[in-house]
mmCIF file of C-alpha atoms in Angstrom:
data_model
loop_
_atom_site.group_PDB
_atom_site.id
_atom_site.type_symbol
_atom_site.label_atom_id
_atom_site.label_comp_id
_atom_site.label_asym_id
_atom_site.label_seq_id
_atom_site.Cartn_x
_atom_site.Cartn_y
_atom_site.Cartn_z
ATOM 1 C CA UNK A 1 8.313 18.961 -53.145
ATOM 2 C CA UNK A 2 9.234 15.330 -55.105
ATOM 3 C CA UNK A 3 8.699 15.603 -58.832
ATOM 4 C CA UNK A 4 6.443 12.533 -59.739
ATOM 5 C CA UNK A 5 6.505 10.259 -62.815
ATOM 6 C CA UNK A 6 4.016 7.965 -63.213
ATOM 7 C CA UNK A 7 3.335 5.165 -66.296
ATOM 8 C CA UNK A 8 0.328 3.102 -65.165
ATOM 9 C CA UNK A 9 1.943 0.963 -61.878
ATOM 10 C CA UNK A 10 5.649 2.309 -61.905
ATOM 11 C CA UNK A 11 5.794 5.551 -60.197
ATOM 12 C CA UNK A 12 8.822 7.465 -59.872
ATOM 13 C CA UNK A 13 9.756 10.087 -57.646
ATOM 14 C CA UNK A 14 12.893 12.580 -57.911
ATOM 15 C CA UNK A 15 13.532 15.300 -54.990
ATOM 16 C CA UNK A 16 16.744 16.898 -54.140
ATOM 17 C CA UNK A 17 15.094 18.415 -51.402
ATOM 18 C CA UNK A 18 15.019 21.494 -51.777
ATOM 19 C CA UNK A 19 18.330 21.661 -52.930
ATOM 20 C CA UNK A 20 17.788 22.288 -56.889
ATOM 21 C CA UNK A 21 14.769 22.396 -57.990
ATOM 22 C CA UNK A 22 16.248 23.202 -61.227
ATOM 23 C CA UNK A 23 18.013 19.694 -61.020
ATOM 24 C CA UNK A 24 15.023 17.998 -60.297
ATOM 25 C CA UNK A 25 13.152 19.184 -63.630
ATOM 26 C CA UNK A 26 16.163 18.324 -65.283
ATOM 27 C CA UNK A 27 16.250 14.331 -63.634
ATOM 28 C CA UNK A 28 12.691 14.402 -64.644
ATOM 29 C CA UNK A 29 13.239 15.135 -68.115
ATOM 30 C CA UNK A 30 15.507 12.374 -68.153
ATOM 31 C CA UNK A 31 13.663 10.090 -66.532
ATOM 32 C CA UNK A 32 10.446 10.938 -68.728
ATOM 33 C CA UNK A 33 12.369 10.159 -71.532
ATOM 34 C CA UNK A 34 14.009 7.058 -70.197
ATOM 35 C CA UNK A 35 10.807 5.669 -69.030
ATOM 36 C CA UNK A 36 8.593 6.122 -71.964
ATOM 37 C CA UNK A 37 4.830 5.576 -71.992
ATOM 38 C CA UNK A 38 4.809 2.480 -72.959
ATOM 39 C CA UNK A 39 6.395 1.600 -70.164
ATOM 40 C CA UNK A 40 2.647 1.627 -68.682
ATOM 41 C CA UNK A 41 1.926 -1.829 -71.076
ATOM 42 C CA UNK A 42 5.683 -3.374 -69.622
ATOM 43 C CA UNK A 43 4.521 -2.413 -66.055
ATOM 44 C CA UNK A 44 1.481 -4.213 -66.386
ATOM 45 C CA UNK A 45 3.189 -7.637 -68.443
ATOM 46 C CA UNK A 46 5.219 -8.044 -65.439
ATOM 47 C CA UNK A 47 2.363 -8.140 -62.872
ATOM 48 C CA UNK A 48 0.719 -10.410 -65.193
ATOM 49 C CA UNK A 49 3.697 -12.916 -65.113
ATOM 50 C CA UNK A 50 3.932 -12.237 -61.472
ATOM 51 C CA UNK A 51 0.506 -13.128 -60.761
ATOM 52 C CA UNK A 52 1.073 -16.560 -62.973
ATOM 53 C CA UNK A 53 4.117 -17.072 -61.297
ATOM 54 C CA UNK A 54 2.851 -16.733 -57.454
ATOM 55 C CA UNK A 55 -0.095 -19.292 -58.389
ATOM 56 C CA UNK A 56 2.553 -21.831 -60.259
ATOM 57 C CA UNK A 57 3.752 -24.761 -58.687
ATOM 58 C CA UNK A 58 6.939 -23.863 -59.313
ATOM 59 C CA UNK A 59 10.001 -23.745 -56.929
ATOM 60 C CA UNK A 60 10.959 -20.723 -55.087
ATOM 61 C CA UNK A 61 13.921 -20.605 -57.415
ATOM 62 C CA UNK A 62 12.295 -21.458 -60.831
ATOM 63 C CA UNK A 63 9.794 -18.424 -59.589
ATOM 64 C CA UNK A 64 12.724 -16.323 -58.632
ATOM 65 C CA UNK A 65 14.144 -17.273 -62.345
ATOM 66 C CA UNK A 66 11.128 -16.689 -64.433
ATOM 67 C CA UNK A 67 10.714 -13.250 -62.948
ATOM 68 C CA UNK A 68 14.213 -12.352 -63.566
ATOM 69 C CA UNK A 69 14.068 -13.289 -67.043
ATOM 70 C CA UNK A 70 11.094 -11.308 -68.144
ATOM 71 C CA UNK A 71 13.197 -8.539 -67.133
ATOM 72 C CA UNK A 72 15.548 -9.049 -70.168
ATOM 73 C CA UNK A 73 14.567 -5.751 -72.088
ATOM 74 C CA UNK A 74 13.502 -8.172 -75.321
ATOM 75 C CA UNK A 75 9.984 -8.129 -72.899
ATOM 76 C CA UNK A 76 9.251 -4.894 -74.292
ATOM 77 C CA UNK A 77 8.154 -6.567 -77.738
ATOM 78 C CA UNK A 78 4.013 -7.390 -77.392
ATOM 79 C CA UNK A 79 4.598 -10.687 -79.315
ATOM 80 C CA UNK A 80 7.154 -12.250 -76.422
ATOM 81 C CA UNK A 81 4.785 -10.809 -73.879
ATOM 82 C CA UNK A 82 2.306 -12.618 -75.516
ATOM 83 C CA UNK A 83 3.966 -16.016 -75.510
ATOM 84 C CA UNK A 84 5.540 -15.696 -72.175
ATOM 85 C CA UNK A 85 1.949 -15.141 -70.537
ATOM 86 C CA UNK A 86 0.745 -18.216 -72.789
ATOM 87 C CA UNK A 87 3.963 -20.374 -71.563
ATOM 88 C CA UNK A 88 2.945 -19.136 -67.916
ATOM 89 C CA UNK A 89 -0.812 -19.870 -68.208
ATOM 90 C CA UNK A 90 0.123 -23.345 -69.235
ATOM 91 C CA UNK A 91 1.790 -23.862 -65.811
ATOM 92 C CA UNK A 92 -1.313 -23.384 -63.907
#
């Protein structure tokens, strides 16, 4: 049976099959500290920019750009989040 991770949207799933089970706690150890909880609030900024960004009237590649950038890991802070969604909101 998979070991599951979940934070809010992103779900993550480690299995080796059967192989190690041992391995698998151990992956999921990593990946629970890796993928800390508030990685539930970063989850969620990005399908808020997404959602901005699908309505936009932007070019495939603008769209393609913006959601590549709010990858950068300086997303993480609340403040940028803030002023990216206000920067996207003022493209609608």
């Amino acid at each position: 049976f998979p070991s599951i991770l979940r934070r809010g949207r992103l779900t993550l799933s480690i299995s080796t099959n059967g192989a190690s089970p041992t391995l698998t706690a151990q992956i999921l150890e990593e990946f629970k500290a890796r993928f800390d909880l508030s990685y539930e609030a970063y989850v969620d900024f990005l399908y808020e920019c997404r959602q901005h960004i699908k309505r936009s009237n932007l070019t495939t590649q603008e769209k393609q750009d913006f959601l590549k950038h709010v990858l950068d890991p300086s997303y993480r802070d609340k403040n940028k989040q803030i002023k990216m969604i206000k920067k996207l909101e003022s493209l609608n």
